[in-house]
Amino acid sequence: TQLLEQSPQFLSIQEGENLTVYCNSSSVFSSLQWYRQEPGEGPVLLVTVVTGGEVKKLKRLTFQFGDARKDSSLHITAAQPGDTGLYLCAGADSNYQLIWGAGTKLIIKP
Amino acid sequence: DSGVTQTPKHLITATGQRVTLRCSPRSGDLSVYWYQQSLDQGLQFLIQYYNGEERAKGNILERFSAQQFPDLHSELNLSSLELGDSALYFCASSAITGANVLTFGAGSRLTVL
């Protein structure tokens, strides 16, 4: 069974700080998606990474797919209160089904 | 508005009861997925339908069942409810089957008392 481990599970930091969230597996994924979920809402896709070593930027968010396509990271620069939410990663397995991480709950304090 | 509609938004019921959650996928999407999310937890995949047929099954209890109708809307039936079934239930849709981009609805919050 493929597993996708996210760390940390919970992170509370001050506005303006930088942070990195990790998504790791021993399995290879054909692609990996990052979602953000705000309270009372469904997850919303932030980015999909497909190629090993790929880096994508979305304003202050930088996403990287590991060279071996087994891991990914999300780095937020100068975090803002609006970045608060649950960040979920999901990897596509060989059957193109999504394997979900347990999520990182991020709180940015003003 | 994501385009995926879920009803009801909130539901309170008692143990042993049965409820039905409904989902209308985004226009043009053929695939529907159901997920369960307990408090502050990640998403647990329950089941997927594609164009009316079951395509993949996750950790769905035997007390739970689902179907996708010809008009592509889907229903998740939860029976013999237990306290532990209290959770958010999300529906998501995608254009085709496989690990595509999922568009999620706002969820149905089920509380079992």
JSON list of C-alpha atoms in Angstrom, two decimals:
[
{"chain": "A", "resi": 1, "resn": "THR", "atom": "CA", "xyz": [0.00, 0.00, 0.00]},
{"chain": "A", "resi": 2, "resn": "GLN", "atom": "CA", "xyz": [1.37, 3.36, -0.98]},
{"chain": "A", "resi": 3, "resn": "LEU", "atom": "CA", "xyz": [1.61, 5.95, 1.74]},
{"chain": "A", "resi": 4, "resn": "LEU", "atom": "CA", "xyz": [2.17, 9.67, 1.55]},
{"chain": "A", "resi": 5, "resn": "GLU", "atom": "CA", "xyz": [3.47, 11.22, 4.74]},
{"chain": "A", "resi": 6, "resn": "GLN", "atom": "CA", "xyz": [3.12, 14.92, 5.37]},
{"chain": "A", "resi": 7, "resn": "SER", "atom": "CA", "xyz": [5.12, 16.88, 7.90]},
{"chain": "A", "resi": 8, "resn": "PRO", "atom": "CA", "xyz": [4.70, 18.73, 10.04]},
{"chain": "A", "resi": 9, "resn": "GLN", "atom": "CA", "xyz": [1.15, 17.84, 11.00]},
{"chain": "A", "resi": 10, "resn": "PHE", "atom": "CA", "xyz": [0.63, 21.24, 12.59]},
{"chain": "A", "resi": 11, "resn": "LEU", "atom": "CA", "xyz": [2.47, 24.54, 12.26]},
{"chain": "A", "resi": 12, "resn": "SER", "atom": "CA", "xyz": [1.71, 27.86, 13.92]},
{"chain": "A", "resi": 13, "resn": "ILE", "atom": "CA", "xyz": [3.97, 30.79, 13.03]},
{"chain": "A", "resi": 14, "resn": "GLN", "atom": "CA", "xyz": [3.99, 34.57, 12.99]},
{"chain": "A", "resi": 15, "resn": "GLU", "atom": "CA", "xyz": [3.12, 36.63, 9.95]},
{"chain": "A", "resi": 16, "resn": "GLY", "atom": "CA", "xyz": [6.18, 37.33, 7.84]},
{"chain": "A", "resi": 17, "resn": "GLU", "atom": "CA", "xyz": [8.02, 34.10, 8.64]},
{"chain": "A", "resi": 18, "resn": "ASN", "atom": "CA", "xyz": [8.96, 31.47, 6.09]},
{"chain": "A", "resi": 19, "resn": "LEU", "atom": "CA", "xyz": [7.94, 27.82, 6.27]},
{"chain": "A", "resi": 20, "resn": "THR", "atom": "CA", "xyz": [8.24, 24.54, 4.41]},
{"chain": "A", "resi": 21, "resn": "VAL", "atom": "CA", "xyz": [5.81, 21.63, 4.34]},
{"chain": "A", "resi": 22, "resn": "TYR", "atom": "CA", "xyz": [6.97, 18.22, 3.21]},
{"chain": "A", "resi": 23, "resn": "CYS", "atom": "CA", "xyz": [5.25, 15.33, 1.49]},
{"chain": "A", "resi": 24, "resn": "ASN", "atom": "CA", "xyz": [7.24, 12.07, 1.40]},
{"chain": "A", "resi": 25, "resn": "SER", "atom": "CA", "xyz": [6.78, 8.55, 0.13]},
{"chain": "A", "resi": 26, "resn": "SER", "atom": "CA", "xyz": [8.82, 5.48, -0.68]},
{"chain": "A", "resi": 27, "resn": "SER", "atom": "CA", "xyz": [6.80, 5.09, -3.87]},
{"chain": "A", "resi": 28, "resn": "VAL", "atom": "CA", "xyz": [7.07, 6.85, -7.19]},
{"chain": "A", "resi": 29, "resn": "PHE", "atom": "CA", "xyz": [4.18, 9.01, -8.33]},
{"chain": "A", "resi": 30, "resn": "SER", "atom": "CA", "xyz": [3.34, 10.01, -11.88]},
{"chain": "A", "resi": 31, "resn": "SER", "atom": "CA", "xyz": [2.27, 13.43, -10.62]},
{"chain": "A", "resi": 32, "resn": "LEU", "atom": "CA", "xyz": [1.59, 15.19, -7.37]},
{"chain": "A", "resi": 33, "resn": "GLN", "atom": "CA", "xyz": [-1.00, 17.76, -6.46]},
{"chain": "A", "resi": 34, "resn": "TRP", "atom": "CA", "xyz": [-1.19, 20.28, -3.62]},
{"chain": "A", "resi": 35, "resn": "TYR", "atom": "CA", "xyz": [-4.52, 21.51, -2.29]},
{"chain": "A", "resi": 36, "resn": "ARG", "atom": "CA", "xyz": [-5.47, 24.09, 0.32]},
{"chain": "A", "resi": 37, "resn": "GLN", "atom": "CA", "xyz": [-8.60, 23.70, 2.40]},
{"chain": "A", "resi": 38, "resn": "GLU", "atom": "CA", "xyz": [-10.09, 26.53, 4.42]},
{"chain": "A", "resi": 39, "resn": "PRO", "atom": "CA", "xyz": [-12.52, 25.90, 7.31]},
{"chain": "A", "resi": 40, "resn": "GLY", "atom": "CA", "xyz": [-15.99, 24.98, 6.11]},
{"chain": "A", "resi": 41, "resn": "GLU", "atom": "CA", "xyz": [-14.93, 24.53, 2.51]},
{"chain": "A", "resi": 42, "resn": "GLY", "atom": "CA", "xyz": [-13.68, 21.82, 0.23]},
{"chain": "A", "resi": 43, "resn": "PRO", "atom": "CA", "xyz": [-10.02, 21.54, -0.84]},
{"chain": "A", "resi": 44, "resn": "VAL", "atom": "CA", "xyz": [-8.96, 23.74, -3.73]},
{"chain": "A", "resi": 45, "resn": "LEU", "atom": "CA", "xyz": [-6.16, 22.77, -6.09]},
{"chain": "A", "resi": 46, "resn": "LEU", "atom": "CA", "xyz": [-3.06, 24.95, -5.86]},
{"chain": "A", "resi": 47, "resn": "VAL", "atom": "CA", "xyz": [-0.70, 23.20, -8.26]},
{"chain": "A", "resi": 48, "resn": "THR", "atom": "CA", "xyz": [0.14, 19.96, -10.06]},
{"chain": "A", "resi": 49, "resn": "VAL", "atom": "CA", "xyz": [3.77, 18.91, -10.55]},
{"chain": "A", "resi": 50, "resn": "VAL", "atom": "CA", "xyz": [4.59, 16.21, -13.06]},
{"chain": "A", "resi": 51, "resn": "THR", "atom": "CA", "xyz": [8.29, 16.14, -13.91]},
{"chain": "A", "resi": 52, "resn": "GLY", "atom": "CA", "xyz": [11.00, 15.07, -11.46]},
{"chain": "A", "resi": 53, "resn": "GLY", "atom": "CA", "xyz": [12.82, 18.16, -10.19]},
{"chain": "A", "resi": 54, "resn": "GLU", "atom": "CA", "xyz": [10.05, 20.46, -11.36]},
{"chain": "A", "resi": 55, "resn": "VAL", "atom": "CA", "xyz": [9.62, 23.74, -9.51]},
{"chain": "A", "resi": 56, "resn": "LYS", "atom": "CA", "xyz": [6.45, 25.81, -9.74]},
{"chain": "A", "resi": 57, "resn": "LYS", "atom": "CA", "xyz": [5.79, 29.18, -8.17]},
{"chain": "A", "resi": 58, "resn": "LEU", "atom": "CA", "xyz": [2.45, 30.65, -7.21]},
{"chain": "A", "resi": 59, "resn": "LYS", "atom": "CA", "xyz": [3.10, 34.14, -5.83]},
{"chain": "A", "resi": 60, "resn": "ARG", "atom": "CA", "xyz": [4.79, 33.51, -2.45]},
{"chain": "A", "resi": 61, "resn": "LEU", "atom": "CA", "xyz": [4.34, 29.72, -2.68]},
{"chain": "A", "resi": 62, "resn": "THR", "atom": "CA", "xyz": [7.04, 27.53, -4.23]},
{"chain": "A", "resi": 63, "resn": "PHE", "atom": "CA", "xyz": [6.35, 23.89, -5.00]},
{"chain": "A", "resi": 64, "resn": "GLN", "atom": "CA", "xyz": [9.02, 21.34, -5.83]},
{"chain": "A", "resi": 65, "resn": "PHE", "atom": "CA", "xyz": [8.74, 17.74, -7.00]},
{"chain": "A", "resi": 66, "resn": "GLY", "atom": "CA", "xyz": [11.65, 15.53, -6.03]},
{"chain": "A", "resi": 67, "resn": "ASP", "atom": "CA", "xyz": [14.01, 14.27, -8.72]},
{"chain": "A", "resi": 68, "resn": "ALA", "atom": "CA", "xyz": [12.84, 10.68, -8.12]},
{"chain": "A", "resi": 69, "resn": "ARG", "atom": "CA", "xyz": [9.18, 11.76, -8.00]},
{"chain": "A", "resi": 70, "resn": "LYS", "atom": "CA", "xyz": [8.80, 10.31, -4.48]},
{"chain": "A", "resi": 71, "resn": "ASP", "atom": "CA", "xyz": [8.56, 13.52, -2.53]},
{"chain": "A", "resi": 72, "resn": "SER", "atom": "CA", "xyz": [7.50, 17.13, -2.75]},
{"chain": "A", "resi": 73, "resn": "SER", "atom": "CA", "xyz": [7.76, 20.30, -0.76]},
{"chain": "A", "resi": 74, "resn": "LEU", "atom": "CA", "xyz": [5.78, 23.49, -0.41]},
{"chain": "A", "resi": 75, "resn": "HIS", "atom": "CA", "xyz": [7.66, 26.59, 0.70]},
{"chain": "A", "resi": 76, "resn": "ILE", "atom": "CA", "xyz": [5.85, 29.76, 1.71]},
{"chain": "A", "resi": 77, "resn": "THR", "atom": "CA", "xyz": [7.78, 33.00, 1.88]},
{"chain": "A", "resi": 78, "resn": "ALA", "atom": "CA", "xyz": [6.66, 35.81, 4.19]},
{"chain": "A", "resi": 79, "resn": "ALA", "atom": "CA", "xyz": [3.53, 33.98, 5.33]},
{"chain": "A", "resi": 80, "resn": "GLN", "atom": "CA", "xyz": [0.32, 35.98, 5.59]},
{"chain": "A", "resi": 81, "resn": "PRO", "atom": "CA", "xyz": [-2.79, 35.28, 7.72]},
{"chain": "A", "resi": 82, "resn": "GLY", "atom": "CA", "xyz": [-4.59, 34.48, 4.47]},
{"chain": "A", "resi": 83, "resn": "ASP", "atom": "CA", "xyz": [-2.30, 31.47, 4.05]},
{"chain": "A", "resi": 84, "resn": "THR", "atom": "CA", "xyz": [-3.96, 29.82, 7.06]},
{"chain": "A", "resi": 85, "resn": "GLY", "atom": "CA", "xyz": [-5.56, 26.50, 6.20]},
{"chain": "A", "resi": 86, "resn": "LEU", "atom": "CA", "xyz": [-5.09, 22.77, 5.81]},
{"chain": "A", "resi": 87, "resn": "TYR", "atom": "CA", "xyz": [-2.55, 21.90, 3.11]},
{"chain": "A", "resi": 88, "resn": "LEU", "atom": "CA", "xyz": [-3.00, 18.51, 1.48]},
{"chain": "A", "resi": 89, "resn": "CYS", "atom": "CA", "xyz": [-0.77, 16.70, -0.97]},
{"chain": "A", "resi": 90, "resn": "ALA", "atom": "CA", "xyz": [-2.03, 13.94, -3.22]},
{"chain": "A", "resi": 91, "resn": "GLY", "atom": "CA", "xyz": [0.08, 11.69, -5.44]},
{"chain": "A", "resi": 92, "resn": "ALA", "atom": "CA", "xyz": [-1.13, 9.81, -8.50]},
{"chain": "A", "resi": 93, "resn": "ASP", "atom": "CA", "xyz": [-0.17, 6.11, -8.35]},
{"chain": "A", "resi": 94, "resn": "SER", "atom": "CA", "xyz": [0.42, 3.71, -11.23]},
{"chain": "A", "resi": 95, "resn": "ASN", "atom": "CA", "xyz": [-3.34, 3.21, -11.59]},
{"chain": "A", "resi": 96, "resn": "TYR", "atom": "CA", "xyz": [-3.82, 7.00, -11.71]},
{"chain": "A", "resi": 97, "resn": "GLN", "atom": "CA", "xyz": [-5.65, 6.93, -8.40]},
{"chain": "A", "resi": 98, "resn": "LEU", "atom": "CA", "xyz": [-4.87, 9.66, -5.90]},
{"chain": "A", "resi": 99, "resn": "ILE", "atom": "CA", "xyz": [-3.09, 8.79, -2.66]},
{"chain": "A", "resi": 100, "resn": "TRP", "atom": "CA", "xyz": [-3.67, 11.52, -0.06]},
{"chain": "A", "resi": 101, "resn": "GLY", "atom": "CA", "xyz": [-1.45, 12.78, 2.71]},
{"chain": "A", "resi": 102, "resn": "ALA", "atom": "CA", "xyz": [-3.00, 13.45, 6.13]},
{"chain": "A", "resi": 103, "resn": "GLY", "atom": "CA", "xyz": [-2.51, 17.19, 5.76]},
{"chain": "A", "resi": 104, "resn": "THR", "atom": "CA", "xyz": [-0.62, 20.01, 7.45]},
{"chain": "A", "resi": 105, "resn": "LYS", "atom": "CA", "xyz": [-2.67, 22.44, 9.47]},
{"chain": "A", "resi": 106, "resn": "LEU", "atom": "CA", "xyz": [-1.09, 25.85, 9.12]},
{"chain": "A", "resi": 107, "resn": "ILE", "atom": "CA", "xyz": [-1.95, 28.87, 11.28]},
{"chain": "A", "resi": 108, "resn": "ILE", "atom": "CA", "xyz": [-0.42, 32.25, 10.54]},
{"chain": "A", "resi": 109, "resn": "LYS", "atom": "CA", "xyz": [-0.76, 34.66, 13.44]},
{"chain": "A", "resi": 110, "resn": "PRO", "atom": "CA", "xyz": [-0.99, 38.41, 12.71]},
{"chain": "B", "resi": 1, "resn": "ASP", "atom": "CA", "xyz": [-18.59, 28.51, -6.25]},
{"chain": "B", "resi": 2, "resn": "SER", "atom": "CA", "xyz": [-16.69, 25.45, -7.48]},
{"chain": "B", "resi": 3, "resn": "GLY", "atom": "CA", "xyz": [-19.55, 24.17, -9.62]},
{"chain": "B", "resi": 4, "resn": "VAL", "atom": "CA", "xyz": [-19.92, 21.01, -7.52]},
{"chain": "B", "resi": 5, "resn": "THR", "atom": "CA", "xyz": [-23.12, 21.15, -5.50]},
{"chain": "B", "resi": 6, "resn": "GLN", "atom": "CA", "xyz": [-23.65, 19.14, -2.34]},
{"chain": "B", "resi": 7, "resn": "THR", "atom": "CA", "xyz": [-26.82, 18.89, -0.28]},
{"chain": "B", "resi": 8, "resn": "PRO", "atom": "CA", "xyz": [-27.61, 19.08, 2.53]},
{"chain": "B", "resi": 9, "resn": "LYS", "atom": "CA", "xyz": [-24.89, 21.32, 3.94]},
{"chain": "B", "resi": 10, "resn": "HIS", "atom": "CA", "xyz": [-25.62, 20.23, 7.50]},
{"chain": "B", "resi": 11, "resn": "LEU", "atom": "CA", "xyz": [-27.42, 17.18, 8.82]},
{"chain": "B", "resi": 12, "resn": "ILE", "atom": "CA", "xyz": [-28.06, 16.09, 12.39]},
{"chain": "B", "resi": 13, "resn": "THR", "atom": "CA", "xyz": [-29.48, 12.66, 13.05]},
{"chain": "B", "resi": 14, "resn": "ALA", "atom": "CA", "xyz": [-29.52, 9.87, 15.59]},
{"chain": "B", "resi": 15, "resn": "THR", "atom": "CA", "xyz": [-27.64, 6.60, 15.82]},
{"chain": "B", "resi": 16, "resn": "GLY", "atom": "CA", "xyz": [-29.21, 3.80, 13.84]},
{"chain": "B", "resi": 17, "resn": "GLN", "atom": "CA", "xyz": [-30.74, 6.14, 11.29]},
{"chain": "B", "resi": 18, "resn": "ARG", "atom": "CA", "xyz": [-30.12, 6.33, 7.54]},
{"chain": "B", "resi": 19, "resn": "VAL", "atom": "CA", "xyz": [-29.26, 9.43, 5.51]},
{"chain": "B", "resi": 20, "resn": "THR", "atom": "CA", "xyz": [-28.65, 10.26, 1.87]},
{"chain": "B", "resi": 21, "resn": "LEU", "atom": "CA", "xyz": [-26.15, 12.84, 0.71]},
{"chain": "B", "resi": 22, "resn": "ARG", "atom": "CA", "xyz": [-26.45, 14.24, -2.77]},
{"chain": "B", "resi": 23, "resn": "CYS", "atom": "CA", "xyz": [-23.88, 15.58, -5.19]},
{"chain": "B", "resi": 24, "resn": "SER", "atom": "CA", "xyz": [-24.19, 17.28, -8.56]},
{"chain": "B", "resi": 25, "resn": "PRO", "atom": "CA", "xyz": [-20.86, 17.34, -10.38]},
{"chain": "B", "resi": 26, "resn": "ARG", "atom": "CA", "xyz": [-19.45, 20.27, -12.28]},
{"chain": "B", "resi": 27, "resn": "SER", "atom": "CA", "xyz": [-20.99, 20.62, -15.74]},
{"chain": "B", "resi": 28, "resn": "GLY", "atom": "CA", "xyz": [-19.23, 18.29, -18.17]},
{"chain": "B", "resi": 29, "resn": "ASP", "atom": "CA", "xyz": [-17.50, 16.19, -15.51]},
{"chain": "B", "resi": 30, "resn": "LEU", "atom": "CA", "xyz": [-18.19, 12.46, -15.77]},
{"chain": "B", "resi": 31, "resn": "SER", "atom": "CA", "xyz": [-16.36, 11.26, -12.67]},
{"chain": "B", "resi": 32, "resn": "VAL", "atom": "CA", "xyz": [-17.59, 11.63, -9.10]},
{"chain": "B", "resi": 33, "resn": "TYR", "atom": "CA", "xyz": [-15.59, 10.86, -5.97]},
{"chain": "B", "resi": 34, "resn": "TRP", "atom": "CA", "xyz": [-16.76, 10.64, -2.36]},
{"chain": "B", "resi": 35, "resn": "TYR", "atom": "CA", "xyz": [-14.48, 11.40, 0.57]},
{"chain": "B", "resi": 36, "resn": "GLN", "atom": "CA", "xyz": [-14.89, 11.37, 4.34]},
{"chain": "B", "resi": 37, "resn": "GLN", "atom": "CA", "xyz": [-13.03, 13.84, 6.54]},
{"chain": "B", "resi": 38, "resn": "SER", "atom": "CA", "xyz": [-13.14, 13.58, 10.31]},
{"chain": "B", "resi": 39, "resn": "LEU", "atom": "CA", "xyz": [-12.25, 16.53, 12.53]},
{"chain": "B", "resi": 40, "resn": "ASP", "atom": "CA", "xyz": [-8.85, 17.96, 11.62]},
{"chain": "B", "resi": 41, "resn": "GLN", "atom": "CA", "xyz": [-8.01, 14.86, 9.61]},
{"chain": "B", "resi": 42, "resn": "GLY", "atom": "CA", "xyz": [-7.05, 14.27, 6.02]},
{"chain": "B", "resi": 43, "resn": "LEU", "atom": "CA", "xyz": [-9.33, 12.92, 3.35]},
{"chain": "B", "resi": 44, "resn": "GLN", "atom": "CA", "xyz": [-10.37, 9.27, 3.33]},
{"chain": "B", "resi": 45, "resn": "PHE", "atom": "CA", "xyz": [-11.34, 8.08, -0.13]},
{"chain": "B", "resi": 46, "resn": "LEU", "atom": "CA", "xyz": [-14.64, 6.18, -0.14]},
{"chain": "B", "resi": 47, "resn": "ILE", "atom": "CA", "xyz": [-15.67, 5.47, -3.72]},
{"chain": "B", "resi": 48, "resn": "GLN", "atom": "CA", "xyz": [-15.49, 6.73, -7.31]},
{"chain": "B", "resi": 49, "resn": "TYR", "atom": "CA", "xyz": [-17.97, 6.54, -10.16]},
{"chain": "B", "resi": 50, "resn": "TYR", "atom": "CA", "xyz": [-17.36, 7.26, -13.81]},
{"chain": "B", "resi": 51, "resn": "ASN", "atom": "CA", "xyz": [-20.29, 7.79, -16.15]},
{"chain": "B", "resi": 52, "resn": "GLY", "atom": "CA", "xyz": [-22.60, 5.73, -13.97]},
{"chain": "B", "resi": 53, "resn": "GLU", "atom": "CA", "xyz": [-20.26, 2.86, -13.22]},
{"chain": "B", "resi": 54, "resn": "GLU", "atom": "CA", "xyz": [-18.26, 2.16, -10.09]},
{"chain": "B", "resi": 55, "resn": "ARG", "atom": "CA", "xyz": [-14.59, 2.69, -10.93]},
{"chain": "B", "resi": 56, "resn": "ALA", "atom": "CA", "xyz": [-12.67, 2.50, -7.67]},
{"chain": "B", "resi": 57, "resn": "LYS", "atom": "CA", "xyz": [-13.41, 1.65, -4.08]},
{"chain": "B", "resi": 58, "resn": "GLY", "atom": "CA", "xyz": [-11.60, 2.86, -0.99]},
{"chain": "B", "resi": 59, "resn": "ASN", "atom": "CA", "xyz": [-12.26, 2.38, 2.68]},
{"chain": "B", "resi": 60, "resn": "ILE", "atom": "CA", "xyz": [-16.03, 2.40, 2.37]},
{"chain": "B", "resi": 61, "resn": "LEU", "atom": "CA", "xyz": [-17.96, 0.59, 5.07]},
{"chain": "B", "resi": 62, "resn": "GLU", "atom": "CA", "xyz": [-20.54, -2.02, 4.13]},
{"chain": "B", "resi": 63, "resn": "ARG", "atom": "CA", "xyz": [-23.16, 0.20, 5.80]},
{"chain": "B", "resi": 64, "resn": "PHE", "atom": "CA", "xyz": [-22.42, 2.82, 3.16]},
{"chain": "B", "resi": 65, "resn": "SER", "atom": "CA", "xyz": [-23.39, 2.66, -0.49]},
{"chain": "B", "resi": 66, "resn": "ALA", "atom": "CA", "xyz": [-23.38, 5.02, -3.42]},
{"chain": "B", "resi": 67, "resn": "GLN", "atom": "CA", "xyz": [-24.56, 5.30, -6.98]},
{"chain": "B", "resi": 68, "resn": "GLN", "atom": "CA", "xyz": [-24.29, 7.64, -9.92]},
{"chain": "B", "resi": 69, "resn": "PHE", "atom": "CA", "xyz": [-27.41, 8.28, -11.94]},
{"chain": "B", "resi": 70, "resn": "PRO", "atom": "CA", "xyz": [-27.82, 8.79, -15.72]},
{"chain": "B", "resi": 71, "resn": "ASP", "atom": "CA", "xyz": [-27.87, 12.57, -15.24]},
{"chain": "B", "resi": 72, "resn": "LEU", "atom": "CA", "xyz": [-24.46, 12.09, -13.51]},
{"chain": "B", "resi": 73, "resn": "HIS", "atom": "CA", "xyz": [-25.53, 13.24, -10.07]},
{"chain": "B", "resi": 74, "resn": "SER", "atom": "CA", "xyz": [-24.52, 10.92, -7.27]},
{"chain": "B", "resi": 75, "resn": "GLU", "atom": "CA", "xyz": [-25.89, 9.90, -3.92]},
{"chain": "B", "resi": 76, "resn": "LEU", "atom": "CA", "xyz": [-24.09, 8.50, -0.90]},
{"chain": "B", "resi": 77, "resn": "ASN", "atom": "CA", "xyz": [-26.28, 6.46, 1.41]},
{"chain": "B", "resi": 78, "resn": "LEU", "atom": "CA", "xyz": [-25.21, 5.98, 5.00]},
{"chain": "B", "resi": 79, "resn": "SER", "atom": "CA", "xyz": [-27.19, 3.51, 7.10]},
{"chain": "B", "resi": 80, "resn": "SER", "atom": "CA", "xyz": [-27.20, 2.17, 10.66]},
{"chain": "B", "resi": 81, "resn": "LEU", "atom": "CA", "xyz": [-25.37, 5.33, 11.62]},
{"chain": "B", "resi": 82, "resn": "GLU", "atom": "CA", "xyz": [-22.91, 5.30, 14.49]},
{"chain": "B", "resi": 83, "resn": "LEU", "atom": "CA", "xyz": [-21.39, 8.17, 16.46]},
{"chain": "B", "resi": 84, "resn": "GLY", "atom": "CA", "xyz": [-18.11, 7.63, 14.64]},
{"chain": "B", "resi": 85, "resn": "ASP", "atom": "CA", "xyz": [-19.75, 8.39, 11.31]},
{"chain": "B", "resi": 86, "resn": "SER", "atom": "CA", "xyz": [-19.94, 12.05, 12.28]},
{"chain": "B", "resi": 87, "resn": "ALA", "atom": "CA", "xyz": [-17.74, 13.80, 9.75]},
{"chain": "B", "resi": 88, "resn": "LEU", "atom": "CA", "xyz": [-17.58, 16.02, 6.72]},
{"chain": "B", "resi": 89, "resn": "TYR", "atom": "CA", "xyz": [-18.44, 14.20, 3.52]},
{"chain": "B", "resi": 90, "resn": "PHE", "atom": "CA", "xyz": [-17.03, 15.70, 0.35]},
{"chain": "B", "resi": 91, "resn": "CYS", "atom": "CA", "xyz": [-17.93, 15.05, -3.21]},
{"chain": "B", "resi": 92, "resn": "ALA", "atom": "CA", "xyz": [-15.47, 15.89, -5.96]},
{"chain": "B", "resi": 93, "resn": "SER", "atom": "CA", "xyz": [-15.72, 15.66, -9.72]},
{"chain": "B", "resi": 94, "resn": "SER", "atom": "CA", "xyz": [-13.30, 15.46, -12.61]},
{"chain": "B", "resi": 95, "resn": "ALA", "atom": "CA", "xyz": [-13.64, 15.46, -16.36]},
{"chain": "B", "resi": 96, "resn": "ILE", "atom": "CA", "xyz": [-12.43, 11.91, -16.86]},
{"chain": "B", "resi": 97, "resn": "THR", "atom": "CA", "xyz": [-11.38, 9.02, -14.70]},
{"chain": "B", "resi": 98, "resn": "GLY", "atom": "CA", "xyz": [-7.89, 8.71, -13.30]},
{"chain": "B", "resi": 99, "resn": "ALA", "atom": "CA", "xyz": [-5.89, 11.07, -11.12]},
{"chain": "B", "resi": 100, "resn": "ASN", "atom": "CA", "xyz": [-7.02, 14.28, -12.66]},
{"chain": "B", "resi": 101, "resn": "VAL", "atom": "CA", "xyz": [-7.61, 17.59, -11.06]},
{"chain": "B", "resi": 102, "resn": "LEU", "atom": "CA", "xyz": [-10.48, 17.24, -8.63]},
{"chain": "B", "resi": 103, "resn": "THR", "atom": "CA", "xyz": [-13.02, 19.97, -8.03]},
{"chain": "B", "resi": 104, "resn": "PHE", "atom": "CA", "xyz": [-14.55, 19.65, -4.60]},
{"chain": "B", "resi": 105, "resn": "GLY", "atom": "CA", "xyz": [-17.92, 20.66, -3.31]},
{"chain": "B", "resi": 106, "resn": "ALA", "atom": "CA", "xyz": [-18.34, 22.51, -0.03]},
{"chain": "B", "resi": 107, "resn": "GLY", "atom": "CA", "xyz": [-19.17, 19.30, 1.82]},
{"chain": "B", "resi": 108, "resn": "SER", "atom": "CA", "xyz": [-22.00, 17.92, 3.90]},
{"chain": "B", "resi": 109, "resn": "ARG", "atom": "CA", "xyz": [-21.43, 17.99, 7.65]},
{"chain": "B", "resi": 110, "resn": "LEU", "atom": "CA", "xyz": [-23.06, 14.98, 9.29]},
{"chain": "B", "resi": 111, "resn": "THR", "atom": "CA", "xyz": [-23.55, 14.90, 13.04]},
{"chain": "B", "resi": 112, "resn": "VAL", "atom": "CA", "xyz": [-24.77, 11.66, 14.60]},
{"chain": "B", "resi": 113, "resn": "LEU", "atom": "CA", "xyz": [-26.09, 12.03, 18.15]}
]
